[in-house]
Amino acid sequence: MTIKFGMVMDPIQTIKTYKDSSFAMLLAAQAKGWELYYMEPQDLFARDGRAYARTRRLTVVDQKTDYYTFLDEETRPLGDLDVIIMRQDPPFNMEYIYSTYMLELAENEGTLVINKPSGLRDANEKFSTSLFPQCTPPTLFTREQSRLREFLAEHQDIIVKPLDMMGGHSIFRVIADSPNIGVIFETMTQHDSTLTVAQKYVPAISETGDKRILLINGEPVPYALARMQADGETRANIAAGGTPIARPFTERDHWICAQVGPFLRDNGFFFVGIDVIGDYLTEINVTSATGIRELDTQIGLDIGTQLMDAIEIQINAQNG
């Protein structure tokens, strides 16, 4: 049986193929002989209890330019596809949630949706770390500037970030004697009206980087991708100028994966990237985790094929 493989993603013409994990997945699915169906979020719609989309058949080539070709276009029920991977980047807003509603309709018809739509809605990438306090640095979620000030007074050096963004967007390091504490806390909480997260700063980031660990159905791939800070930069995100370096796991990394992995597997989080700084879990990225291409290039892995093999096993299990 030829598997019909759908992907909901941001515009393919905007990606950088050499570092795009969604593109790595498309290449791997194509290599297995699967049919590729491309969709953007605005292509999804629902009518009379069924989800549909404008789909475009797709072929891809592993090169920096002229890397995709649309073969044909068709409006079809999402339930006709065997698997759909949701790879839309944050911000995680109401439009994103509406997409998960439609994907859930397809899931109800038997389509394997990765990651599970209800899980995407339930597990905020920052807040879900609170399920694993044994793994995290001291962490505060609050709308109140006064609580942020108390947290800062306690720890002296903290990171403050929004709950719905990615790529290092709006991340602030705040030190007790910083001159702009007030404006940072006002901006992040929107004057005590918007939930934000603060974590104790982990100095190990300057030595070990911000490590991305990819997990497939709860099991980690063999290496972590350490994102190292650029000079003068607090953030290590690749989008913020960080340098990616593949590293073997530490004993603590293995322990954190053992803590988090069963939760991911039990809740339908099939492809996830967790972030670890030093000894601490800082984020659980369930929307559009990255790092495949860098690890494949540096270590000679084939994570895309590993993921597609796991998906095929899951589809066969669902179909009995």
PDB file of C-alpha atoms in Angstrom:
ATOM      1  CA  MET A   1       0.000   0.000   0.000  1.00  0.00           C
ATOM      2  CA  THR A   2       1.288   3.441  -0.933  1.00  0.00           C
ATOM      3  CA  ILE A   3       0.965   5.720   2.065  1.00  0.00           C
ATOM      4  CA  LYS A   4      -0.662   9.099   1.467  1.00  0.00           C
ATOM      5  CA  PHE A   5       1.480  11.512   3.485  1.00  0.00           C
ATOM      6  CA  GLY A   6       0.130  14.990   4.207  1.00  0.00           C
ATOM      7  CA  MET A   7       1.977  17.907   5.720  1.00  0.00           C
ATOM      8  CA  VAL A   8       0.525  21.195   6.942  1.00  0.00           C
ATOM      9  CA  MET A   9       3.343  23.716   6.921  1.00  0.00           C
ATOM     10  CA  ASP A  10       4.201  27.338   6.415  1.00  0.00           C
ATOM     11  CA  PRO A  11       4.910  28.334   2.783  1.00  0.00           C
ATOM     12  CA  ILE A  12       7.484  25.930   1.364  1.00  0.00           C
ATOM     13  CA  GLN A  13       8.999  28.641  -0.816  1.00  0.00           C
ATOM     14  CA  THR A  14      10.264  30.436   2.315  1.00  0.00           C
ATOM     15  CA  ILE A  15      12.259  27.584   3.873  1.00  0.00           C
ATOM     16  CA  LYS A  16      16.025  27.056   3.953  1.00  0.00           C
ATOM     17  CA  THR A  17      16.331  23.448   2.862  1.00  0.00           C
ATOM     18  CA  TYR A  18      19.747  22.833   4.439  1.00  0.00           C
ATOM     19  CA  LYS A  19      18.336  23.328   7.939  1.00  0.00           C
ATOM     20  CA  ASP A  20      14.608  22.693   7.619  1.00  0.00           C
ATOM     21  CA  SER A  21      13.308  19.640   9.487  1.00  0.00           C
ATOM     22  CA  SER A  22       9.988  19.627   7.628  1.00  0.00           C
ATOM     23  CA  PHE A  23      11.916  19.348   4.363  1.00  0.00           C
ATOM     24  CA  ALA A  24      13.913  16.445   5.779  1.00  0.00           C
ATOM     25  CA  MET A  25      10.637  14.680   6.546  1.00  0.00           C
ATOM     26  CA  LEU A  26       9.351  15.261   3.009  1.00  0.00           C
ATOM     27  CA  LEU A  27      12.566  13.861   1.533  1.00  0.00           C
ATOM     28  CA  ALA A  28      12.356  10.765   3.737  1.00  0.00           C
ATOM     29  CA  ALA A  29       8.692  10.116   2.948  1.00  0.00           C
ATOM     30  CA  GLN A  30       9.352  10.502  -0.777  1.00  0.00           C
ATOM     31  CA  ALA A  31      12.306   8.106  -0.559  1.00  0.00           C
ATOM     32  CA  LYS A  32       9.931   5.464   0.817  1.00  0.00           C
ATOM     33  CA  GLY A  33       7.704   5.871  -2.226  1.00  0.00           C
ATOM     34  CA  TRP A  34       4.911   7.644  -0.371  1.00  0.00           C
ATOM     35  CA  GLU A  35       2.637  10.201  -2.039  1.00  0.00           C
ATOM     36  CA  LEU A  36       3.262  13.715  -0.707  1.00  0.00           C
ATOM     37  CA  TYR A  37       0.342  16.114  -0.155  1.00  0.00           C
ATOM     38  CA  TYR A  38       1.236  19.705   0.717  1.00  0.00           C
ATOM     39  CA  MET A  39      -1.091  22.029   2.621  1.00  0.00           C
ATOM     40  CA  GLU A  40      -0.828  25.445   4.231  1.00  0.00           C
ATOM     41  CA  PRO A  41      -3.023  26.365   7.234  1.00  0.00           C
ATOM     42  CA  GLN A  42      -5.377  28.499   5.124  1.00  0.00           C
ATOM     43  CA  ASP A  43      -6.052  25.490   2.893  1.00  0.00           C
ATOM     44  CA  LEU A  44      -7.921  23.673   5.674  1.00  0.00           C
ATOM     45  CA  PHE A  45     -11.699  23.925   5.996  1.00  0.00           C
ATOM     46  CA  ALA A  46     -14.599  21.925   7.407  1.00  0.00           C
ATOM     47  CA  ARG A  47     -18.075  21.305   6.094  1.00  0.00           C
ATOM     48  CA  ASP A  48     -20.920  19.219   7.500  1.00  0.00           C
ATOM     49  CA  GLY A  49     -18.710  17.497  10.044  1.00  0.00           C
ATOM     50  CA  ARG A  50     -15.812  16.592   7.738  1.00  0.00           C
ATOM     51  CA  ALA A  51     -12.457  18.289   7.314  1.00  0.00           C
ATOM     52  CA  TYR A  52     -11.108  19.081   3.848  1.00  0.00           C
ATOM     53  CA  ALA A  53      -8.157  20.864   2.321  1.00  0.00           C
ATOM     54  CA  ARG A  54      -6.839  22.195  -0.902  1.00  0.00           C
ATOM     55  CA  THR A  55      -3.952  19.762  -1.376  1.00  0.00           C
ATOM     56  CA  ARG A  56      -1.097  19.877  -3.830  1.00  0.00           C
ATOM     57  CA  ARG A  57       0.852  16.774  -4.813  1.00  0.00           C
ATOM     58  CA  LEU A  58       4.520  17.474  -4.301  1.00  0.00           C
ATOM     59  CA  THR A  59       7.957  16.235  -5.246  1.00  0.00           C
ATOM     60  CA  VAL A  60      11.140  17.498  -3.597  1.00  0.00           C
ATOM     61  CA  VAL A  61      14.847  17.566  -4.438  1.00  0.00           C
ATOM     62  CA  ASP A  62      17.618  17.972  -1.876  1.00  0.00           C
ATOM     63  CA  GLN A  63      19.117  21.219  -3.106  1.00  0.00           C
ATOM     64  CA  LYS A  64      19.049  24.890  -2.090  1.00  0.00           C
ATOM     65  CA  THR A  65      17.053  26.236  -5.029  1.00  0.00           C
ATOM     66  CA  ASP A  66      14.341  24.763  -7.279  1.00  0.00           C
ATOM     67  CA  TYR A  67      13.784  22.185  -4.570  1.00  0.00           C
ATOM     68  CA  TYR A  68      10.069  21.458  -5.000  1.00  0.00           C
ATOM     69  CA  THR A  69       7.527  20.899  -7.742  1.00  0.00           C
ATOM     70  CA  PHE A  70       3.745  20.900  -7.459  1.00  0.00           C
ATOM     71  CA  LEU A  71       2.253  18.148  -9.611  1.00  0.00           C
ATOM     72  CA  ASP A  72      -1.475  18.778  -9.293  1.00  0.00           C
ATOM     73  CA  GLU A  73      -4.070  20.375  -7.047  1.00  0.00           C
ATOM     74  CA  GLU A  74      -7.181  18.827  -5.570  1.00  0.00           C
ATOM     75  CA  THR A  75      -9.657  19.533  -2.792  1.00  0.00           C
ATOM     76  CA  ARG A  76     -10.011  16.331  -0.798  1.00  0.00           C
ATOM     77  CA  PRO A  77     -11.177  15.085   2.612  1.00  0.00           C
ATOM     78  CA  LEU A  78      -8.344  15.007   5.135  1.00  0.00           C
ATOM     79  CA  GLY A  79      -9.651  11.631   6.250  1.00  0.00           C
ATOM     80  CA  ASP A  80      -8.485  10.187   2.915  1.00  0.00           C
ATOM     81  CA  LEU A  81      -4.856  10.674   3.950  1.00  0.00           C
ATOM     82  CA  ASP A  82      -3.038   8.015   5.966  1.00  0.00           C
ATOM     83  CA  VAL A  83      -0.960  10.469   7.990  1.00  0.00           C
ATOM     84  CA  ILE A  84      -0.803  14.234   8.414  1.00  0.00           C
ATOM     85  CA  ILE A  85       2.084  15.993  10.114  1.00  0.00           C
ATOM     86  CA  MET A  86       1.291  19.423  11.518  1.00  0.00           C
ATOM     87  CA  ARG A  87       4.391  21.579  11.030  1.00  0.00           C
ATOM     88  CA  GLN A  88       3.007  25.104  11.314  1.00  0.00           C
ATOM     89  CA  ASP A  89       5.336  27.332  13.331  1.00  0.00           C
ATOM     90  CA  PRO A  90       4.120  29.351  16.312  1.00  0.00           C
ATOM     91  CA  PRO A  91       2.785  31.819  17.348  1.00  0.00           C
ATOM     92  CA  PHE A  92       0.325  29.447  18.935  1.00  0.00           C
ATOM     93  CA  ASN A  93      -2.816  31.540  18.581  1.00  0.00           C
ATOM     94  CA  MET A  94      -6.514  30.912  17.973  1.00  0.00           C
ATOM     95  CA  GLU A  95      -5.918  30.326  14.255  1.00  0.00           C
ATOM     96  CA  TYR A  96      -3.519  27.525  15.179  1.00  0.00           C
ATOM     97  CA  ILE A  97      -6.139  26.057  17.512  1.00  0.00           C
ATOM     98  CA  TYR A  98      -8.778  26.196  14.772  1.00  0.00           C
ATOM     99  CA  SER A  99      -6.440  24.121  12.587  1.00  0.00           C
ATOM    100  CA  THR A 100      -6.218  21.482  15.322  1.00  0.00           C
ATOM    101  CA  TYR A 101     -10.024  21.261  15.398  1.00  0.00           C
ATOM    102  CA  MET A 102     -10.062  20.369  11.710  1.00  0.00           C
ATOM    103  CA  LEU A 103      -7.191  17.930  12.037  1.00  0.00           C
ATOM    104  CA  GLU A 104      -9.075  16.252  14.871  1.00  0.00           C
ATOM    105  CA  LEU A 105     -11.970  15.610  12.506  1.00  0.00           C
ATOM    106  CA  ALA A 106      -9.525  13.782  10.228  1.00  0.00           C
ATOM    107  CA  GLU A 107      -8.154  11.881  13.206  1.00  0.00           C
ATOM    108  CA  ASN A 108     -11.683  10.755  14.038  1.00  0.00           C
ATOM    109  CA  GLU A 109     -11.867   9.194  10.565  1.00  0.00           C
ATOM    110  CA  GLY A 110      -8.706   7.169  11.192  1.00  0.00           C
ATOM    111  CA  THR A 111      -5.960   9.436   9.880  1.00  0.00           C
ATOM    112  CA  LEU A 112      -2.807   9.416  12.008  1.00  0.00           C
ATOM    113  CA  VAL A 113      -2.174  13.067  12.946  1.00  0.00           C
ATOM    114  CA  ILE A 114       1.262  14.043  14.289  1.00  0.00           C
ATOM    115  CA  ASN A 115       1.286  15.484  16.788  1.00  0.00           C
ATOM    116  CA  LYS A 116      -2.117  14.610  18.252  1.00  0.00           C
ATOM    117  CA  PRO A 117      -4.382  17.682  17.851  1.00  0.00           C
ATOM    118  CA  SER A 118      -5.780  17.570  21.389  1.00  0.00           C
ATOM    119  CA  GLY A 119      -2.224  17.272  22.686  1.00  0.00           C
ATOM    120  CA  LEU A 120      -1.138  20.330  20.755  1.00  0.00           C
ATOM    121  CA  ARG A 121      -3.923  22.280  22.415  1.00  0.00           C
ATOM    122  CA  ASP A 122      -3.262  20.939  25.896  1.00  0.00           C
ATOM    123  CA  ALA A 123       0.529  21.023  26.170  1.00  0.00           C
ATOM    124  CA  ASN A 124       1.945  24.520  25.955  1.00  0.00           C
ATOM    125  CA  GLU A 125       5.637  24.233  25.141  1.00  0.00           C
ATOM    126  CA  LYS A 126       6.714  26.225  28.170  1.00  0.00           C
ATOM    127  CA  PHE A 127       3.999  25.369  30.683  1.00  0.00           C
ATOM    128  CA  SER A 128       4.155  21.613  30.103  1.00  0.00           C
ATOM    129  CA  THR A 129       7.582  21.568  31.774  1.00  0.00           C
ATOM    130  CA  SER A 130       5.703  22.159  35.038  1.00  0.00           C
ATOM    131  CA  LEU A 131       4.665  18.486  34.857  1.00  0.00           C
ATOM    132  CA  PHE A 132       8.317  17.621  35.497  1.00  0.00           C
ATOM    133  CA  PRO A 133       9.503  19.879  38.341  1.00  0.00           C
ATOM    134  CA  GLN A 134      12.196  17.331  39.194  1.00  0.00           C
ATOM    135  CA  CYS A 135      13.797  18.118  35.822  1.00  0.00           C
ATOM    136  CA  THR A 136      13.513  21.914  35.623  1.00  0.00           C
ATOM    137  CA  PRO A 137      15.274  24.920  37.110  1.00  0.00           C
ATOM    138  CA  PRO A 138      13.230  27.063  39.521  1.00  0.00           C
ATOM    139  CA  THR A 139      10.339  28.278  37.367  1.00  0.00           C
ATOM    140  CA  LEU A 140       7.509  30.775  37.816  1.00  0.00           C
ATOM    141  CA  PHE A 141       4.391  31.317  35.695  1.00  0.00           C
ATOM    142  CA  THR A 142       2.626  34.569  36.525  1.00  0.00           C
ATOM    143  CA  ARG A 143       0.838  37.638  35.234  1.00  0.00           C
ATOM    144  CA  GLU A 144       1.962  39.783  38.164  1.00  0.00           C
ATOM    145  CA  GLN A 145       5.019  41.998  38.006  1.00  0.00           C
ATOM    146  CA  SER A 146       5.321  41.871  41.790  1.00  0.00           C
ATOM    147  CA  ARG A 147       5.816  38.106  41.690  1.00  0.00           C
ATOM    148  CA  LEU A 148       8.445  38.476  38.987  1.00  0.00           C
ATOM    149  CA  ARG A 149      10.266  40.981  41.189  1.00  0.00           C
ATOM    150  CA  GLU A 150      10.126  38.558  44.126  1.00  0.00           C
ATOM    151  CA  PHE A 151      11.456  35.749  41.922  1.00  0.00           C
ATOM    152  CA  LEU A 152      14.267  37.994  40.692  1.00  0.00           C
ATOM    153  CA  ALA A 153      15.161  39.032  44.236  1.00  0.00           C
ATOM    154  CA  GLU A 154      15.362  35.360  45.204  1.00  0.00           C
ATOM    155  CA  HIS A 155      17.488  34.179  42.276  1.00  0.00           C
ATOM    156  CA  GLN A 156      19.267  37.410  41.192  1.00  0.00           C
ATOM    157  CA  ASP A 157      19.606  36.283  37.560  1.00  0.00           C
ATOM    158  CA  ILE A 158      16.582  35.039  35.568  1.00  0.00           C
ATOM    159  CA  ILE A 159      15.229  34.458  32.069  1.00  0.00           C
ATOM    160  CA  VAL A 160      11.779  35.838  31.187  1.00  0.00           C
ATOM    161  CA  LYS A 161       9.938  34.725  28.048  1.00  0.00           C
ATOM    162  CA  PRO A 162       6.441  34.528  26.507  1.00  0.00           C
ATOM    163  CA  LEU A 163       4.484  31.276  26.377  1.00  0.00           C
ATOM    164  CA  ASP A 164       3.428  31.349  22.729  1.00  0.00           C
ATOM    165  CA  MET A 165       6.503  32.180  20.639  1.00  0.00           C
ATOM    166  CA  MET A 166       9.584  30.388  19.235  1.00  0.00           C
ATOM    167  CA  GLY A 167      13.092  30.974  17.932  1.00  0.00           C
ATOM    168  CA  GLY A 168      14.212  33.109  20.867  1.00  0.00           C
ATOM    169  CA  HIS A 169      11.546  35.747  20.273  1.00  0.00           C
ATOM    170  CA  SER A 170      11.136  38.197  23.207  1.00  0.00           C
ATOM    171  CA  ILE A 171      13.459  36.340  25.586  1.00  0.00           C
ATOM    172  CA  PHE A 172      15.042  38.580  28.220  1.00  0.00           C
ATOM    173  CA  ARG A 173      17.799  37.907  30.701  1.00  0.00           C
ATOM    174  CA  VAL A 174      17.151  40.048  33.794  1.00  0.00           C
ATOM    175  CA  ILE A 175      19.769  40.588  36.501  1.00  0.00           C
ATOM    176  CA  ALA A 176      18.930  42.083  39.892  1.00  0.00           C
ATOM    177  CA  ASP A 177      20.615  45.421  39.161  1.00  0.00           C
ATOM    178  CA  SER A 178      19.426  45.707  35.539  1.00  0.00           C
ATOM    179  CA  PRO A 179      18.304  49.282  34.727  1.00  0.00           C
ATOM    180  CA  ASN A 180      15.217  48.249  32.705  1.00  0.00           C
ATOM    181  CA  ILE A 181      13.520  45.740  35.026  1.00  0.00           C
ATOM    182  CA  GLY A 182      10.283  47.719  35.181  1.00  0.00           C
ATOM    183  CA  VAL A 183       9.781  48.117  31.466  1.00  0.00           C
ATOM    184  CA  ILE A 184      10.682  44.467  30.783  1.00  0.00           C
ATOM    185  CA  PHE A 185       8.168  43.176  33.305  1.00  0.00           C
ATOM    186  CA  GLU A 186       5.509  45.643  32.128  1.00  0.00           C
ATOM    187  CA  THR A 187       6.036  44.594  28.518  1.00  0.00           C
ATOM    188  CA  MET A 188       6.088  40.850  29.186  1.00  0.00           C
ATOM    189  CA  THR A 189       2.981  40.856  31.384  1.00  0.00           C
ATOM    190  CA  GLN A 190       1.206  43.612  29.443  1.00  0.00           C
ATOM    191  CA  HIS A 191       0.696  45.408  32.759  1.00  0.00           C
ATOM    192  CA  ASP A 192      -0.283  42.328  34.788  1.00  0.00           C
ATOM    193  CA  SER A 193      -2.666  40.893  32.165  1.00  0.00           C
ATOM    194  CA  THR A 194      -0.616  38.319  30.219  1.00  0.00           C
ATOM    195  CA  LEU A 195       0.877  35.105  31.587  1.00  0.00           C
ATOM    196  CA  THR A 196       4.646  34.898  31.275  1.00  0.00           C
ATOM    197  CA  VAL A 197       7.303  32.470  32.444  1.00  0.00           C
ATOM    198  CA  ALA A 198      10.480  33.130  34.403  1.00  0.00           C
ATOM    199  CA  GLN A 199      13.261  30.635  35.034  1.00  0.00           C
ATOM    200  CA  LYS A 200      16.410  30.855  37.052  1.00  0.00           C
ATOM    201  CA  TYR A 201      19.285  31.551  34.669  1.00  0.00           C
ATOM    202  CA  VAL A 202      21.441  28.462  34.096  1.00  0.00           C
ATOM    203  CA  PRO A 203      25.077  29.586  33.580  1.00  0.00           C
ATOM    204  CA  ALA A 204      25.982  26.228  31.994  1.00  0.00           C
ATOM    205  CA  ILE A 205      24.503  27.500  28.736  1.00  0.00           C
ATOM    206  CA  SER A 206      27.802  29.255  27.979  1.00  0.00           C
ATOM    207  CA  GLU A 207      29.671  25.914  28.118  1.00  0.00           C
ATOM    208  CA  THR A 208      27.178  23.245  27.089  1.00  0.00           C
ATOM    209  CA  GLY A 209      24.777  25.347  25.034  1.00  0.00           C
ATOM    210  CA  ASP A 210      21.010  24.972  24.817  1.00  0.00           C
ATOM    211  CA  LYS A 211      20.665  21.315  23.840  1.00  0.00           C
ATOM    212  CA  ARG A 212      17.843  20.151  21.582  1.00  0.00           C
ATOM    213  CA  ILE A 213      17.013  16.469  22.063  1.00  0.00           C
ATOM    214  CA  LEU A 214      14.642  14.937  19.512  1.00  0.00           C
ATOM    215  CA  LEU A 215      12.316  12.122  20.558  1.00  0.00           C
ATOM    216  CA  ILE A 216      10.354   9.822  18.239  1.00  0.00           C
ATOM    217  CA  ASN A 217       7.385   8.207  19.958  1.00  0.00           C
ATOM    218  CA  GLY A 218       9.029   8.865  23.319  1.00  0.00           C
ATOM    219  CA  GLU A 219      12.479   7.514  22.384  1.00  0.00           C
ATOM    220  CA  PRO A 220      15.422   9.917  21.894  1.00  0.00           C
ATOM    221  CA  VAL A 221      17.587   9.948  18.789  1.00  0.00           C
ATOM    222  CA  PRO A 222      21.245   9.149  19.613  1.00  0.00           C
ATOM    223  CA  TYR A 223      22.710  12.691  19.809  1.00  0.00           C
ATOM    224  CA  ALA A 224      21.729  16.103  21.120  1.00  0.00           C
ATOM    225  CA  LEU A 225      22.126  19.314  19.133  1.00  0.00           C
ATOM    226  CA  ALA A 226      23.775  21.942  21.330  1.00  0.00           C
ATOM    227  CA  ARG A 227      22.973  25.481  20.203  1.00  0.00           C
ATOM    228  CA  MET A 228      25.902  27.676  21.293  1.00  0.00           C
ATOM    229  CA  GLN A 229      25.454  31.390  21.939  1.00  0.00           C
ATOM    230  CA  ALA A 230      26.866  33.984  19.594  1.00  0.00           C
ATOM    231  CA  ASP A 231      29.202  36.546  21.182  1.00  0.00           C
ATOM    232  CA  GLY A 232      27.263  39.056  23.244  1.00  0.00           C
ATOM    233  CA  GLU A 233      24.000  37.118  22.935  1.00  0.00           C
ATOM    234  CA  THR A 234      21.996  35.569  25.784  1.00  0.00           C
ATOM    235  CA  ARG A 235      19.913  33.379  23.479  1.00  0.00           C
ATOM    236  CA  ALA A 236      21.348  30.261  21.886  1.00  0.00           C
ATOM    237  CA  ASN A 237      18.549  29.675  19.359  1.00  0.00           C
ATOM    238  CA  ILE A 238      19.787  29.088  15.825  1.00  0.00           C
ATOM    239  CA  ALA A 239      17.298  31.732  14.669  1.00  0.00           C
ATOM    240  CA  ALA A 240      19.096  34.172  17.002  1.00  0.00           C
ATOM    241  CA  GLY A 241      22.574  33.391  15.638  1.00  0.00           C
ATOM    242  CA  GLY A 242      23.391  30.296  17.708  1.00  0.00           C
ATOM    243  CA  THR A 243      25.845  27.732  16.329  1.00  0.00           C
ATOM    244  CA  PRO A 244      24.585  24.117  16.283  1.00  0.00           C
ATOM    245  CA  ILE A 245      27.015  21.428  17.473  1.00  0.00           C
ATOM    246  CA  ALA A 246      26.111  17.733  17.796  1.00  0.00           C
ATOM    247  CA  ARG A 247      26.973  16.257  21.190  1.00  0.00           C
ATOM    248  CA  PRO A 248      26.582  12.831  22.844  1.00  0.00           C
ATOM    249  CA  PHE A 249      24.121  12.542  25.703  1.00  0.00           C
ATOM    250  CA  THR A 250      25.124  12.995  29.302  1.00  0.00           C
ATOM    251  CA  GLU A 251      23.790  10.691  32.013  1.00  0.00           C
ATOM    252  CA  ARG A 252      21.461  13.516  33.060  1.00  0.00           C
ATOM    253  CA  ASP A 253      20.149  13.859  29.474  1.00  0.00           C
ATOM    254  CA  HIS A 254      19.242  10.161  29.470  1.00  0.00           C
ATOM    255  CA  TRP A 255      17.498  10.568  32.830  1.00  0.00           C
ATOM    256  CA  ILE A 256      15.447  13.552  31.639  1.00  0.00           C
ATOM    257  CA  CYS A 257      14.385  11.624  28.510  1.00  0.00           C
ATOM    258  CA  ALA A 258      13.319   8.710  30.712  1.00  0.00           C
ATOM    259  CA  GLN A 259      11.206  11.090  32.779  1.00  0.00           C
ATOM    260  CA  VAL A 260       9.530  12.806  29.820  1.00  0.00           C
ATOM    261  CA  GLY A 261       9.394  10.033  27.196  1.00  0.00           C
ATOM    262  CA  PRO A 262       6.467   8.009  28.593  1.00  0.00           C
ATOM    263  CA  PHE A 263       4.322  11.148  28.887  1.00  0.00           C
ATOM    264  CA  LEU A 264       5.020  12.022  25.255  1.00  0.00           C
ATOM    265  CA  ARG A 265       4.228   8.529  24.022  1.00  0.00           C
ATOM    266  CA  ASP A 266       1.054   8.187  26.099  1.00  0.00           C
ATOM    267  CA  ASN A 267      -0.331  11.539  24.898  1.00  0.00           C
ATOM    268  CA  GLY A 268       0.277  11.213  21.176  1.00  0.00           C
ATOM    269  CA  PHE A 269       3.367  13.415  20.917  1.00  0.00           C
ATOM    270  CA  PHE A 270       5.096  11.439  18.194  1.00  0.00           C
ATOM    271  CA  PHE A 271       7.846  13.901  17.240  1.00  0.00           C
ATOM    272  CA  VAL A 272       9.078  16.298  19.905  1.00  0.00           C
ATOM    273  CA  GLY A 273      12.159  18.348  20.708  1.00  0.00           C
ATOM    274  CA  ILE A 274      12.969  18.942  24.348  1.00  0.00           C
ATOM    275  CA  ASP A 275      15.424  21.668  25.368  1.00  0.00           C
ATOM    276  CA  VAL A 276      17.993  21.012  28.078  1.00  0.00           C
ATOM    277  CA  ILE A 277      20.422  23.564  29.499  1.00  0.00           C
ATOM    278  CA  GLY A 278      23.046  22.102  31.789  1.00  0.00           C
ATOM    279  CA  ASP A 279      21.127  19.663  33.979  1.00  0.00           C
ATOM    280  CA  TYR A 280      17.713  21.203  33.427  1.00  0.00           C
ATOM    281  CA  LEU A 281      14.725  20.742  31.141  1.00  0.00           C
ATOM    282  CA  THR A 282      13.558  24.168  29.944  1.00  0.00           C
ATOM    283  CA  GLU A 283      11.020  23.521  27.135  1.00  0.00           C
ATOM    284  CA  ILE A 284       9.041  20.714  25.487  1.00  0.00           C
ATOM    285  CA  ASN A 285       8.606  21.661  21.825  1.00  0.00           C
ATOM    286  CA  VAL A 286       5.566  19.847  20.417  1.00  0.00           C
ATOM    287  CA  THR A 287       4.621  22.077  17.480  1.00  0.00           C
ATOM    288  CA  SER A 288       7.439  22.146  14.908  1.00  0.00           C
ATOM    289  CA  ALA A 289      10.627  20.859  16.526  1.00  0.00           C
ATOM    290  CA  THR A 290      13.804  21.367  14.515  1.00  0.00           C
ATOM    291  CA  GLY A 291      17.330  19.950  14.455  1.00  0.00           C
ATOM    292  CA  ILE A 292      17.042  17.030  12.018  1.00  0.00           C
ATOM    293  CA  ARG A 293      19.219  18.419   9.239  1.00  0.00           C
ATOM    294  CA  GLU A 294      22.035  19.574  11.519  1.00  0.00           C
ATOM    295  CA  LEU A 295      22.275  16.216  13.315  1.00  0.00           C
ATOM    296  CA  ASP A 296      22.076  14.285  10.045  1.00  0.00           C
ATOM    297  CA  THR A 297      24.869  16.375   8.539  1.00  0.00           C
ATOM    298  CA  GLN A 298      27.211  16.336  11.517  1.00  0.00           C
ATOM    299  CA  ILE A 299      26.754  12.752  12.710  1.00  0.00           C
ATOM    300  CA  GLY A 300      25.557  10.951   9.597  1.00  0.00           C
ATOM    301  CA  LEU A 301      22.147  10.105  11.006  1.00  0.00           C
ATOM    302  CA  ASP A 302      18.966   9.726   8.977  1.00  0.00           C
ATOM    303  CA  ILE A 303      16.353  10.962  11.421  1.00  0.00           C
ATOM    304  CA  GLY A 304      13.752  11.568   8.729  1.00  0.00           C
ATOM    305  CA  THR A 305      13.803   7.906   7.709  1.00  0.00           C
ATOM    306  CA  GLN A 306      13.802   6.848  11.361  1.00  0.00           C
ATOM    307  CA  LEU A 307      10.658   8.938  11.845  1.00  0.00           C
ATOM    308  CA  MET A 308       8.955   7.590   8.708  1.00  0.00           C
ATOM    309  CA  ASP A 309       9.708   3.997   9.741  1.00  0.00           C
ATOM    310  CA  ALA A 310       8.082   4.673  13.125  1.00  0.00           C
ATOM    311  CA  ILE A 311       5.076   6.276  11.425  1.00  0.00           C
ATOM    312  CA  GLU A 312       4.675   3.247   9.147  1.00  0.00           C
ATOM    313  CA  ILE A 313       4.679   0.929  12.163  1.00  0.00           C
ATOM    314  CA  GLN A 314       2.036   3.118  13.810  1.00  0.00           C
ATOM    315  CA  ILE A 315      -0.184   3.159  10.702  1.00  0.00           C
ATOM    316  CA  ASN A 316       0.058  -0.620  10.352  1.00  0.00           C
ATOM    317  CA  ALA A 317      -0.835  -1.035  14.021  1.00  0.00           C
ATOM    318  CA  GLN A 318      -3.890   1.241  13.616  1.00  0.00           C
ATOM    319  CA  ASN A 319      -5.023  -0.688  10.574  1.00  0.00           C
ATOM    320  CA  GLY A 320      -4.688  -4.013  12.378  1.00  0.00           C
TER     321      GLY A 320
END
